[in-house]
Amino acid sequence: MANRPNRHKWGPRMKRWMVQAISRGKRWMGIVPESPSQVQIEITNRCNFDCVMCQRKDLGINFQDMPFDLFRQVLDRIPASTRTVCLTGWGEPTLHPDLLKMIQLTRDRGKLPIFTTNGVLLKGALGQEILDSGVHTVTFSLDSMDEEEGTLAHWEPAAVIRNVKEFVGRIREGSLPIRTGINTTLHASRADDVCGVIRFAGEIGIDQVSILRLDLRFQPTLRRYSQEEERSVLQRAHRLGRKHSVRVQSILSEHGFGGRFFTLFNRNCPKPFDYLYINWKGEVTPCCNLPTMNLQNILEQDLQQVWKGASLSRFRRKQRELCGKCDVLYYRYHPENLVNGTQDALSPKPS
């Protein structure tokens, strides 16, 4: 297991937990803060992968890059109180020719630049330039350690795993203040893949693994566990994370006891209460899964005005009918997404 920096001592962890708990409570009570805590900017929709669970094509997205001049204007309209800016849309950020400049400009504006990558290009000179850019967090998409299957046979697992090890190794060797994470999706009958990713994270010193629920709206061939089985798999994953000193995020930890209680009374998704998405044209939308729902172009109004404006307030009230059966951030499945159990999730498995 890799040695970890001092930031993982109990004091900072407890402070972070308290801040997150307060934030989650406000979200689930429907309290709108003065500004979103995170803004996600779609710097590109081009990608070198074609993942089976990705909705890029289903959402009617044009595969374009955001020009750097537009990015600069977008960034200048984000309020100072918004600390985190995610430079990832429905594409691979490392394909954008100005990614390094965007990271540096975001940091210069006093914000925390983060992005998610498949890791294929994050090697050699580019990898080192990213490390030197001022990036705050780099998250890798990784769904399996199986070099034969990869992530449902859509990527080059050996190359990606090698790049992740090299990149994270440079961070640890230089004691760099860069956080790292892995996003992994949970498919029915593939609980062992998730556990393998958590063990890998612990071995090389990854800070966090986030387990994502599949969105079934566009890909009917994708399969989930039953709700009971999902809960069992996630509980097992959290236990494994504690064993390997990896912070595991999932529907269980996102909601906690308080969140599960509030969902009995508040059926809304929490995302529009602390987050906004800006597509490659500068259009503000309430969610990454609604990239073409234009509330307002940010060049016409400051983000603060959009955040408190009538269009977003109306969306928050009517989101259930506008979002359909999307339930990726809900504790409970949407009734139309309920599935029969696969039974393998509940069987005892070695840790």
Short mmCIF file of N, CA, C and O in Angstrom, two decimals, residues 165-284:
data_model
loop_
_atom_site.label_atom_id
_atom_site.label_comp_id
_atom_site.label_asym_id
_atom_site.label_seq_id
_atom_site.Cartn_x
_atom_site.Cartn_y
_atom_site.Cartn_z
N LYS A 165 -0.43 4.40 -13.29
CA LYS A 165 0.65 4.11 -12.34
C LYS A 165 1.78 5.12 -12.45
O LYS A 165 2.30 5.63 -11.44
N GLU A 166 2.17 5.44 -13.69
CA GLU A 166 3.27 6.38 -13.90
C GLU A 166 2.91 7.77 -13.39
O GLU A 166 3.70 8.42 -12.71
N PHE A 167 1.70 8.22 -13.71
CA PHE A 167 1.26 9.57 -13.34
C PHE A 167 1.17 9.71 -11.82
O PHE A 167 1.70 10.66 -11.23
N VAL A 168 0.51 8.75 -11.18
CA VAL A 168 0.35 8.81 -9.72
C VAL A 168 1.71 8.62 -9.04
O VAL A 168 1.99 9.25 -8.00
N GLY A 169 2.57 7.79 -9.62
CA GLY A 169 3.91 7.61 -9.06
C GLY A 169 4.70 8.90 -9.03
O GLY A 169 5.42 9.19 -8.06
N ARG A 170 4.58 9.71 -10.10
CA ARG A 170 5.27 11.00 -10.12
C ARG A 170 4.74 11.94 -9.04
O ARG A 170 5.50 12.70 -8.44
N ILE A 171 3.45 11.89 -8.81
CA ILE A 171 2.86 12.73 -7.75
C ILE A 171 3.44 12.34 -6.40
O ILE A 171 3.85 13.20 -5.60
N ARG A 172 3.49 11.03 -6.12
CA ARG A 172 3.98 10.57 -4.81
C ARG A 172 5.47 10.85 -4.66
O ARG A 172 5.93 11.27 -3.59
N GLU A 173 6.24 10.62 -5.72
CA GLU A 173 7.69 10.83 -5.64
C GLU A 173 8.02 12.30 -5.37
O GLU A 173 8.96 12.61 -4.63
N GLY A 174 7.25 13.20 -5.97
CA GLY A 174 7.50 14.62 -5.79
C GLY A 174 6.72 15.25 -4.66
O GLY A 174 6.82 16.47 -4.44
N SER A 175 5.93 14.45 -3.94
CA SER A 175 5.05 14.95 -2.87
C SER A 175 4.23 16.15 -3.36
O SER A 175 4.12 17.18 -2.68
N LEU A 176 3.68 16.01 -4.56
CA LEU A 176 2.94 17.11 -5.18
C LEU A 176 1.54 17.22 -4.57
O LEU A 176 0.90 16.20 -4.27
N PRO A 177 1.03 18.44 -4.39
CA PRO A 177 -0.31 18.64 -3.79
C PRO A 177 -1.43 18.45 -4.82
O PRO A 177 -2.25 19.33 -5.04
N ILE A 178 -1.45 17.29 -5.44
CA ILE A 178 -2.45 16.99 -6.47
C ILE A 178 -3.26 15.78 -6.01
O ILE A 178 -2.70 14.73 -5.68
N ARG A 179 -4.55 15.95 -5.96
CA ARG A 179 -5.42 14.84 -5.58
C ARG A 179 -5.71 13.97 -6.80
O ARG A 179 -5.72 14.44 -7.94
N THR A 180 -5.96 12.70 -6.54
CA THR A 180 -6.24 11.76 -7.62
C THR A 180 -7.48 10.94 -7.28
O THR A 180 -7.79 10.70 -6.11
N GLY A 181 -8.18 10.51 -8.31
CA GLY A 181 -9.38 9.70 -8.12
C GLY A 181 -9.62 8.78 -9.29
O GLY A 181 -8.98 8.90 -10.35
N ILE A 182 -10.53 7.87 -9.10
CA ILE A 182 -10.99 6.98 -10.17
C ILE A 182 -12.51 6.99 -10.17
O ILE A 182 -13.14 6.88 -9.11
N ASN A 183 -13.10 7.16 -11.36
CA ASN A 183 -14.53 6.95 -11.54
C ASN A 183 -14.73 5.57 -12.15
O ASN A 183 -14.10 5.24 -13.16
N THR A 184 -15.60 4.78 -11.54
CA THR A 184 -15.87 3.45 -12.06
C THR A 184 -17.37 3.20 -12.04
O THR A 184 -18.07 3.64 -11.11
N THR A 185 -17.89 2.55 -13.07
CA THR A 185 -19.33 2.30 -13.15
C THR A 185 -19.64 0.88 -12.67
O THR A 185 -18.84 -0.04 -12.87
N LEU A 186 -20.80 0.74 -12.06
CA LEU A 186 -21.22 -0.55 -11.51
C LEU A 186 -22.21 -1.22 -12.45
O LEU A 186 -23.33 -0.74 -12.64
N HIS A 187 -21.78 -2.33 -13.05
CA HIS A 187 -22.63 -3.12 -13.94
C HIS A 187 -23.05 -4.40 -13.22
O HIS A 187 -22.30 -4.93 -12.39
N ALA A 188 -24.21 -4.91 -13.54
CA ALA A 188 -24.66 -6.17 -12.96
C ALA A 188 -23.65 -7.27 -13.29
O ALA A 188 -23.10 -7.33 -14.40
N SER A 189 -23.40 -8.12 -12.31
CA SER A 189 -22.48 -9.25 -12.42
C SER A 189 -21.01 -8.84 -12.52
O SER A 189 -20.16 -9.66 -12.87
N ARG A 190 -20.71 -7.56 -12.23
CA ARG A 190 -19.32 -7.11 -12.33
C ARG A 190 -18.85 -6.45 -11.03
O ARG A 190 -18.02 -5.53 -11.05
N ALA A 191 -19.36 -6.91 -9.90
CA ALA A 191 -18.94 -6.36 -8.61
C ALA A 191 -17.46 -6.56 -8.37
O ALA A 191 -16.79 -5.70 -7.78
N ASP A 192 -16.91 -7.67 -8.84
CA ASP A 192 -15.49 -7.94 -8.62
C ASP A 192 -14.62 -6.93 -9.36
O ASP A 192 -13.49 -6.65 -8.94
N ASP A 193 -15.11 -6.40 -10.48
CA ASP A 193 -14.36 -5.37 -11.19
C ASP A 193 -14.20 -4.13 -10.32
O ASP A 193 -13.12 -3.53 -10.24
N VAL A 194 -15.29 -3.71 -9.67
CA VAL A 194 -15.25 -2.54 -8.80
C VAL A 194 -14.27 -2.78 -7.65
O VAL A 194 -13.45 -1.90 -7.32
N CYS A 195 -14.33 -3.95 -7.05
CA CYS A 195 -13.43 -4.25 -5.93
C CYS A 195 -11.97 -4.29 -6.40
O CYS A 195 -11.07 -3.85 -5.68
N GLY A 196 -11.74 -4.78 -7.62
CA GLY A 196 -10.39 -4.79 -8.17
C GLY A 196 -9.84 -3.39 -8.36
O GLY A 196 -8.66 -3.12 -8.11
N VAL A 197 -10.70 -2.48 -8.79
CA VAL A 197 -10.29 -1.09 -8.97
C VAL A 197 -9.93 -0.47 -7.62
O VAL A 197 -8.95 0.28 -7.50
N ILE A 198 -10.70 -0.77 -6.57
CA ILE A 198 -10.41 -0.21 -5.24
C ILE A 198 -9.08 -0.74 -4.73
O ILE A 198 -8.26 0.02 -4.17
N ARG A 199 -8.81 -2.03 -4.92
CA ARG A 199 -7.52 -2.58 -4.48
C ARG A 199 -6.37 -1.91 -5.24
O ARG A 199 -5.34 -1.58 -4.66
N PHE A 200 -6.54 -1.74 -6.54
CA PHE A 200 -5.53 -1.07 -7.36
C PHE A 200 -5.27 0.35 -6.85
O PHE A 200 -4.12 0.78 -6.73
N ALA A 201 -6.35 1.06 -6.52
CA ALA A 201 -6.22 2.43 -6.00
C ALA A 201 -5.40 2.43 -4.72
O ALA A 201 -4.54 3.30 -4.50
N GLY A 202 -5.67 1.48 -3.84
CA GLY A 202 -4.91 1.40 -2.60
C GLY A 202 -3.45 1.08 -2.82
O GLY A 202 -2.57 1.61 -2.13
N GLU A 203 -3.18 0.22 -3.78
CA GLU A 203 -1.80 -0.20 -4.04
C GLU A 203 -0.92 0.95 -4.54
O GLU A 203 0.25 1.04 -4.18
N ILE A 204 -1.46 1.82 -5.38
CA ILE A 204 -0.61 2.86 -5.99
C ILE A 204 -0.79 4.23 -5.32
O ILE A 204 -0.06 5.16 -5.64
N GLY A 205 -1.77 4.36 -4.40
CA GLY A 205 -1.92 5.61 -3.67
C GLY A 205 -2.95 6.57 -4.22
O GLY A 205 -2.85 7.79 -4.01
N ILE A 206 -3.95 6.07 -4.93
CA ILE A 206 -5.08 6.91 -5.38
C ILE A 206 -5.89 7.34 -4.15
O ILE A 206 -6.12 6.55 -3.24
N ASP A 207 -6.34 8.59 -4.13
CA ASP A 207 -7.06 9.11 -2.97
C ASP A 207 -8.49 8.60 -2.86
O ASP A 207 -8.97 8.29 -1.77
N GLN A 208 -9.21 8.54 -3.98
CA GLN A 208 -10.65 8.28 -3.92
C GLN A 208 -11.12 7.46 -5.11
O GLN A 208 -10.63 7.62 -6.22
N VAL A 209 -12.07 6.59 -4.87
CA VAL A 209 -12.78 5.86 -5.93
C VAL A 209 -14.26 6.21 -5.83
O VAL A 209 -14.87 6.05 -4.77
N SER A 210 -14.83 6.71 -6.92
CA SER A 210 -16.25 7.04 -6.98
C SER A 210 -16.96 5.98 -7.81
O SER A 210 -16.59 5.75 -8.98
N ILE A 211 -17.96 5.34 -7.23
CA ILE A 211 -18.71 4.29 -7.92
C ILE A 211 -19.99 4.91 -8.47
O ILE A 211 -20.83 5.41 -7.72
N LEU A 212 -20.13 4.87 -9.79
CA LEU A 212 -21.22 5.55 -10.46
C LEU A 212 -22.30 4.57 -10.88
O LEU A 212 -22.02 3.47 -11.35
N ARG A 213 -23.54 4.99 -10.73
CA ARG A 213 -24.68 4.19 -11.15
C ARG A 213 -24.94 4.39 -12.65
O ARG A 213 -24.84 5.51 -13.16
N LEU A 214 -25.28 3.33 -13.35
CA LEU A 214 -25.54 3.42 -14.78
C LEU A 214 -26.83 4.18 -15.06
O LEU A 214 -27.82 4.05 -14.33
N ASP A 215 -26.82 4.97 -16.12
CA ASP A 215 -28.03 5.65 -16.60
C ASP A 215 -28.64 4.77 -17.68
O ASP A 215 -28.03 4.54 -18.73
N LEU A 216 -29.84 4.26 -17.43
CA LEU A 216 -30.47 3.30 -18.33
C LEU A 216 -31.37 3.93 -19.38
O LEU A 216 -31.98 3.21 -20.18
N ARG A 217 -31.47 5.25 -19.42
CA ARG A 217 -32.47 5.87 -20.30
C ARG A 217 -32.21 5.64 -21.78
O ARG A 217 -33.15 5.56 -22.57
N PHE A 218 -30.95 5.52 -22.17
CA PHE A 218 -30.64 5.44 -23.60
C PHE A 218 -30.05 4.11 -24.03
O PHE A 218 -29.97 3.83 -25.22
N GLN A 219 -29.58 3.33 -23.06
CA GLN A 219 -28.90 2.08 -23.39
C GLN A 219 -29.62 0.90 -22.73
O GLN A 219 -29.26 0.46 -21.64
N PRO A 220 -30.67 0.39 -23.37
CA PRO A 220 -31.45 -0.68 -22.75
C PRO A 220 -30.68 -1.98 -22.55
O PRO A 220 -31.11 -2.85 -21.79
N THR A 221 -29.54 -2.13 -23.22
CA THR A 221 -28.77 -3.37 -23.07
C THR A 221 -27.91 -3.37 -21.81
O THR A 221 -27.44 -4.42 -21.38
N LEU A 222 -27.71 -2.19 -21.20
CA LEU A 222 -26.95 -2.14 -19.96
C LEU A 222 -27.75 -2.78 -18.83
O LEU A 222 -28.98 -2.67 -18.79
N ARG A 223 -27.07 -3.41 -17.89
CA ARG A 223 -27.77 -4.10 -16.82
C ARG A 223 -27.26 -3.64 -15.46
O ARG A 223 -26.06 -3.53 -15.22
N ARG A 224 -28.21 -3.37 -14.57
CA ARG A 224 -27.92 -3.02 -13.19
C ARG A 224 -28.21 -4.21 -12.29
O ARG A 224 -28.96 -5.12 -12.64
N TYR A 225 -27.65 -4.13 -11.09
CA TYR A 225 -28.10 -5.01 -10.03
C TYR A 225 -29.49 -4.56 -9.57
O TYR A 225 -29.92 -3.43 -9.84
N SER A 226 -30.18 -5.43 -8.85
CA SER A 226 -31.39 -4.98 -8.17
C SER A 226 -30.98 -3.98 -7.09
O SER A 226 -29.80 -3.87 -6.73
N GLN A 227 -31.94 -3.25 -6.58
CA GLN A 227 -31.60 -2.23 -5.59
C GLN A 227 -30.99 -2.85 -4.33
O GLN A 227 -30.03 -2.32 -3.76
N GLU A 228 -31.52 -3.98 -3.91
CA GLU A 228 -30.98 -4.65 -2.73
C GLU A 228 -29.55 -5.11 -2.99
O GLU A 228 -28.66 -4.96 -2.14
N GLU A 229 -29.31 -5.65 -4.18
CA GLU A 229 -27.97 -6.12 -4.51
C GLU A 229 -26.98 -4.95 -4.64
O GLU A 229 -25.83 -5.05 -4.21
N GLU A 230 -27.44 -3.86 -5.24
CA GLU A 230 -26.58 -2.69 -5.35
C GLU A 230 -26.12 -2.24 -3.98
O GLU A 230 -24.94 -1.94 -3.77
N ARG A 231 -27.04 -2.19 -3.04
CA ARG A 231 -26.69 -1.75 -1.69
C ARG A 231 -25.65 -2.70 -1.08
O ARG A 231 -24.70 -2.26 -0.42
N SER A 232 -25.83 -4.00 -1.31
CA SER A 232 -24.88 -4.98 -0.78
C SER A 232 -23.49 -4.80 -1.39
O SER A 232 -22.47 -4.83 -0.68
N VAL A 233 -23.43 -4.60 -2.70
CA VAL A 233 -22.15 -4.40 -3.38
C VAL A 233 -21.47 -3.14 -2.87
O VAL A 233 -20.26 -3.13 -2.60
N LEU A 234 -22.22 -2.07 -2.71
CA LEU A 234 -21.63 -0.81 -2.26
C LEU A 234 -21.13 -0.90 -0.82
O LEU A 234 -20.08 -0.34 -0.48
N GLN A 235 -21.88 -1.59 0.02
CA GLN A 235 -21.42 -1.77 1.40
C GLN A 235 -20.09 -2.53 1.41
O GLN A 235 -19.16 -2.19 2.15
N ARG A 236 -20.01 -3.56 0.59
CA ARG A 236 -18.77 -4.33 0.47
C ARG A 236 -17.63 -3.45 -0.04
O ARG A 236 -16.51 -3.49 0.45
N ALA A 237 -17.93 -2.58 -1.02
CA ALA A 237 -16.92 -1.68 -1.59
C ALA A 237 -16.41 -0.69 -0.55
O ALA A 237 -15.21 -0.41 -0.48
N HIS A 238 -17.30 -0.16 0.28
CA HIS A 238 -16.89 0.78 1.31
C HIS A 238 -16.00 0.09 2.36
O HIS A 238 -15.03 0.67 2.84
N ARG A 239 -16.34 -1.13 2.71
CA ARG A 239 -15.49 -1.88 3.65
C ARG A 239 -14.10 -2.09 3.06
O ARG A 239 -13.08 -1.94 3.74
N LEU A 240 -14.07 -2.43 1.79
CA LEU A 240 -12.79 -2.66 1.13
C LEU A 240 -11.98 -1.37 1.05
O LEU A 240 -10.75 -1.38 1.22
N GLY A 241 -12.65 -0.25 0.80
CA GLY A 241 -11.97 1.04 0.77
C GLY A 241 -11.31 1.36 2.10
O GLY A 241 -10.16 1.83 2.15
N ARG A 242 -12.03 1.12 3.19
CA ARG A 242 -11.44 1.37 4.52
C ARG A 242 -10.22 0.48 4.76
O ARG A 242 -9.22 0.92 5.33
N LYS A 243 -10.30 -0.75 4.31
CA LYS A 243 -9.18 -1.68 4.49
C LYS A 243 -7.94 -1.21 3.74
O LYS A 243 -6.81 -1.35 4.23
N HIS A 244 -8.14 -0.62 2.56
CA HIS A 244 -7.02 -0.22 1.71
C HIS A 244 -6.74 1.29 1.78
O HIS A 244 -5.99 1.81 0.96
N SER A 245 -7.35 1.98 2.75
CA SER A 245 -7.14 3.42 2.94
C SER A 245 -7.49 4.23 1.70
O SER A 245 -6.78 5.17 1.33
N VAL A 246 -8.58 3.87 1.06
CA VAL A 246 -9.09 4.59 -0.11
C VAL A 246 -10.47 5.12 0.23
O VAL A 246 -11.34 4.37 0.72
N ARG A 247 -10.68 6.39 0.01
CA ARG A 247 -12.01 6.98 0.25
C ARG A 247 -12.93 6.54 -0.88
O ARG A 247 -12.67 6.79 -2.06
N VAL A 248 -14.03 5.88 -0.55
CA VAL A 248 -14.99 5.40 -1.54
C VAL A 248 -16.24 6.27 -1.49
O VAL A 248 -16.82 6.48 -0.42
N GLN A 249 -16.63 6.79 -2.63
CA GLN A 249 -17.85 7.58 -2.76
C GLN A 249 -18.87 6.80 -3.57
O GLN A 249 -18.53 6.19 -4.59
N SER A 250 -20.12 6.83 -3.14
CA SER A 250 -21.19 6.13 -3.85
C SER A 250 -22.52 6.73 -3.44
O SER A 250 -22.57 7.68 -2.65
N ILE A 251 -23.58 6.18 -3.95
CA ILE A 251 -24.91 6.61 -3.54
C ILE A 251 -25.07 6.51 -2.02
O ILE A 251 -25.69 7.37 -1.39
N LEU A 252 -24.49 5.49 -1.41
CA LEU A 252 -24.62 5.32 0.04
C LEU A 252 -23.96 6.46 0.80
O LEU A 252 -24.55 7.05 1.71
N SER A 253 -22.72 6.80 0.44
CA SER A 253 -22.02 7.85 1.18
C SER A 253 -22.54 9.23 0.80
O SER A 253 -22.56 10.14 1.63
N GLU A 254 -22.99 9.40 -0.43
CA GLU A 254 -23.51 10.70 -0.86
C GLU A 254 -24.77 11.07 -0.08
O GLU A 254 -24.97 12.22 0.29
N HIS A 255 -25.59 10.08 0.19
CA HIS A 255 -26.84 10.35 0.90
C HIS A 255 -26.65 10.29 2.42
O HIS A 255 -27.16 11.14 3.13
N GLY A 256 -25.93 9.27 2.88
CA GLY A 256 -25.82 9.12 4.32
C GLY A 256 -27.21 8.91 4.93
O GLY A 256 -28.23 8.84 4.25
N PHE A 257 -27.26 8.82 6.25
CA PHE A 257 -28.56 8.61 6.90
C PHE A 257 -29.48 9.80 6.68
O PHE A 257 -30.66 9.66 6.39
N GLY A 258 -28.90 11.01 6.82
CA GLY A 258 -29.73 12.21 6.68
C GLY A 258 -30.33 12.32 5.29
O GLY A 258 -31.50 12.66 5.13
N GLY A 259 -29.50 12.03 4.26
CA GLY A 259 -29.99 12.11 2.90
C GLY A 259 -31.11 11.12 2.64
O GLY A 259 -32.10 11.43 1.97
N ARG A 260 -30.97 9.92 3.16
CA ARG A 260 -32.02 8.91 2.98
C ARG A 260 -33.31 9.35 3.66
O ARG A 260 -34.41 9.10 3.16
N PHE A 261 -33.16 10.02 4.80
CA PHE A 261 -34.35 10.52 5.51
C PHE A 261 -35.03 11.62 4.70
O PHE A 261 -36.25 11.61 4.51
N PHE A 262 -34.24 12.58 4.19
CA PHE A 262 -34.81 13.70 3.45
C PHE A 262 -35.48 13.25 2.15
O PHE A 262 -36.43 13.88 1.68
N THR A 263 -35.00 12.15 1.55
CA THR A 263 -35.61 11.70 0.30
C THR A 263 -37.04 11.21 0.50
O THR A 263 -37.79 11.08 -0.46
N LEU A 264 -37.40 10.93 1.73
CA LEU A 264 -38.78 10.55 1.99
C LEU A 264 -39.73 11.73 1.77
O LEU A 264 -40.91 11.55 1.49
N PHE A 265 -39.20 12.96 1.90
CA PHE A 265 -40.03 14.15 1.80
C PHE A 265 -39.68 15.02 0.58
O PHE A 265 -40.53 15.73 0.06
N ASN A 266 -38.43 14.96 0.16
CA ASN A 266 -37.99 15.78 -0.97
C ASN A 266 -37.54 14.85 -2.09
O ASN A 266 -36.51 14.20 -2.00
N ARG A 267 -38.33 14.78 -3.16
CA ARG A 267 -38.06 13.85 -4.25
C ARG A 267 -37.18 14.44 -5.34
O ARG A 267 -36.98 13.81 -6.38
N ASN A 268 -36.66 15.63 -5.15
CA ASN A 268 -35.86 16.27 -6.17
C ASN A 268 -34.41 15.78 -6.15
O ASN A 268 -33.88 15.40 -5.11
N CYS A 269 -33.78 15.83 -7.31
CA CYS A 269 -32.35 15.54 -7.41
C CYS A 269 -31.58 16.71 -6.79
O CYS A 269 -31.93 17.87 -7.00
N PRO A 270 -30.50 16.44 -6.04
CA PRO A 270 -29.78 17.51 -5.37
C PRO A 270 -28.86 18.32 -6.29
O PRO A 270 -28.40 19.40 -5.93
N LYS A 271 -28.59 17.82 -7.49
CA LYS A 271 -27.55 18.43 -8.32
C LYS A 271 -27.79 19.90 -8.65
O LYS A 271 -26.86 20.71 -8.55
N PRO A 272 -29.00 20.32 -9.03
CA PRO A 272 -29.19 21.73 -9.40
C PRO A 272 -29.09 22.70 -8.24
O PRO A 272 -29.23 23.91 -8.44
N PHE A 273 -28.83 22.19 -7.04
CA PHE A 273 -28.76 23.06 -5.87
C PHE A 273 -27.34 23.43 -5.48
O PHE A 273 -27.14 24.18 -4.51
N ASP A 274 -26.32 22.92 -6.20
CA ASP A 274 -24.95 23.38 -5.92
C ASP A 274 -24.03 23.23 -7.12
O ASP A 274 -22.81 23.25 -6.98
N TYR A 275 -24.59 23.14 -8.32
CA TYR A 275 -23.80 22.80 -9.49
C TYR A 275 -24.43 23.38 -10.75
O TYR A 275 -25.66 23.48 -10.85
N LEU A 276 -23.58 23.75 -11.73
CA LEU A 276 -24.06 24.14 -13.06
C LEU A 276 -23.11 23.60 -14.12
O LEU A 276 -21.92 23.40 -13.87
N TYR A 277 -23.67 23.42 -15.31
CA TYR A 277 -22.91 22.91 -16.45
C TYR A 277 -22.95 23.96 -17.55
O TYR A 277 -24.00 24.55 -17.82
N ILE A 278 -21.79 24.21 -18.16
CA ILE A 278 -21.71 25.17 -19.27
C ILE A 278 -21.19 24.43 -20.50
O ILE A 278 -20.08 23.89 -20.47
N ASN A 279 -21.99 24.39 -21.56
CA ASN A 279 -21.56 23.63 -22.74
C ASN A 279 -20.57 24.42 -23.58
O ASN A 279 -20.23 25.56 -23.28
N TRP A 280 -20.09 23.81 -24.65
CA TRP A 280 -18.99 24.38 -25.44
C TRP A 280 -19.37 25.70 -26.11
O TRP A 280 -18.49 26.47 -26.53
N LYS A 281 -20.66 26.01 -26.18
CA LYS A 281 -21.11 27.28 -26.77
C LYS A 281 -21.30 28.37 -25.73
O LYS A 281 -21.67 29.49 -26.06
N GLY A 282 -21.09 28.05 -24.44
CA GLY A 282 -21.29 29.02 -23.38
C GLY A 282 -22.70 29.03 -22.83
O GLY A 282 -23.06 29.93 -22.06
N GLU A 283 -23.49 28.03 -23.20
CA GLU A 283 -24.87 27.95 -22.70
C GLU A 283 -24.90 27.24 -21.35
O GLU A 283 -24.28 26.19 -21.17
N VAL A 284 -25.62 27.83 -20.40
CA VAL A 284 -25.70 27.28 -19.05
C VAL A 284 -26.86 26.30 -18.97
O VAL A 284 -27.98 26.60 -19.40
#
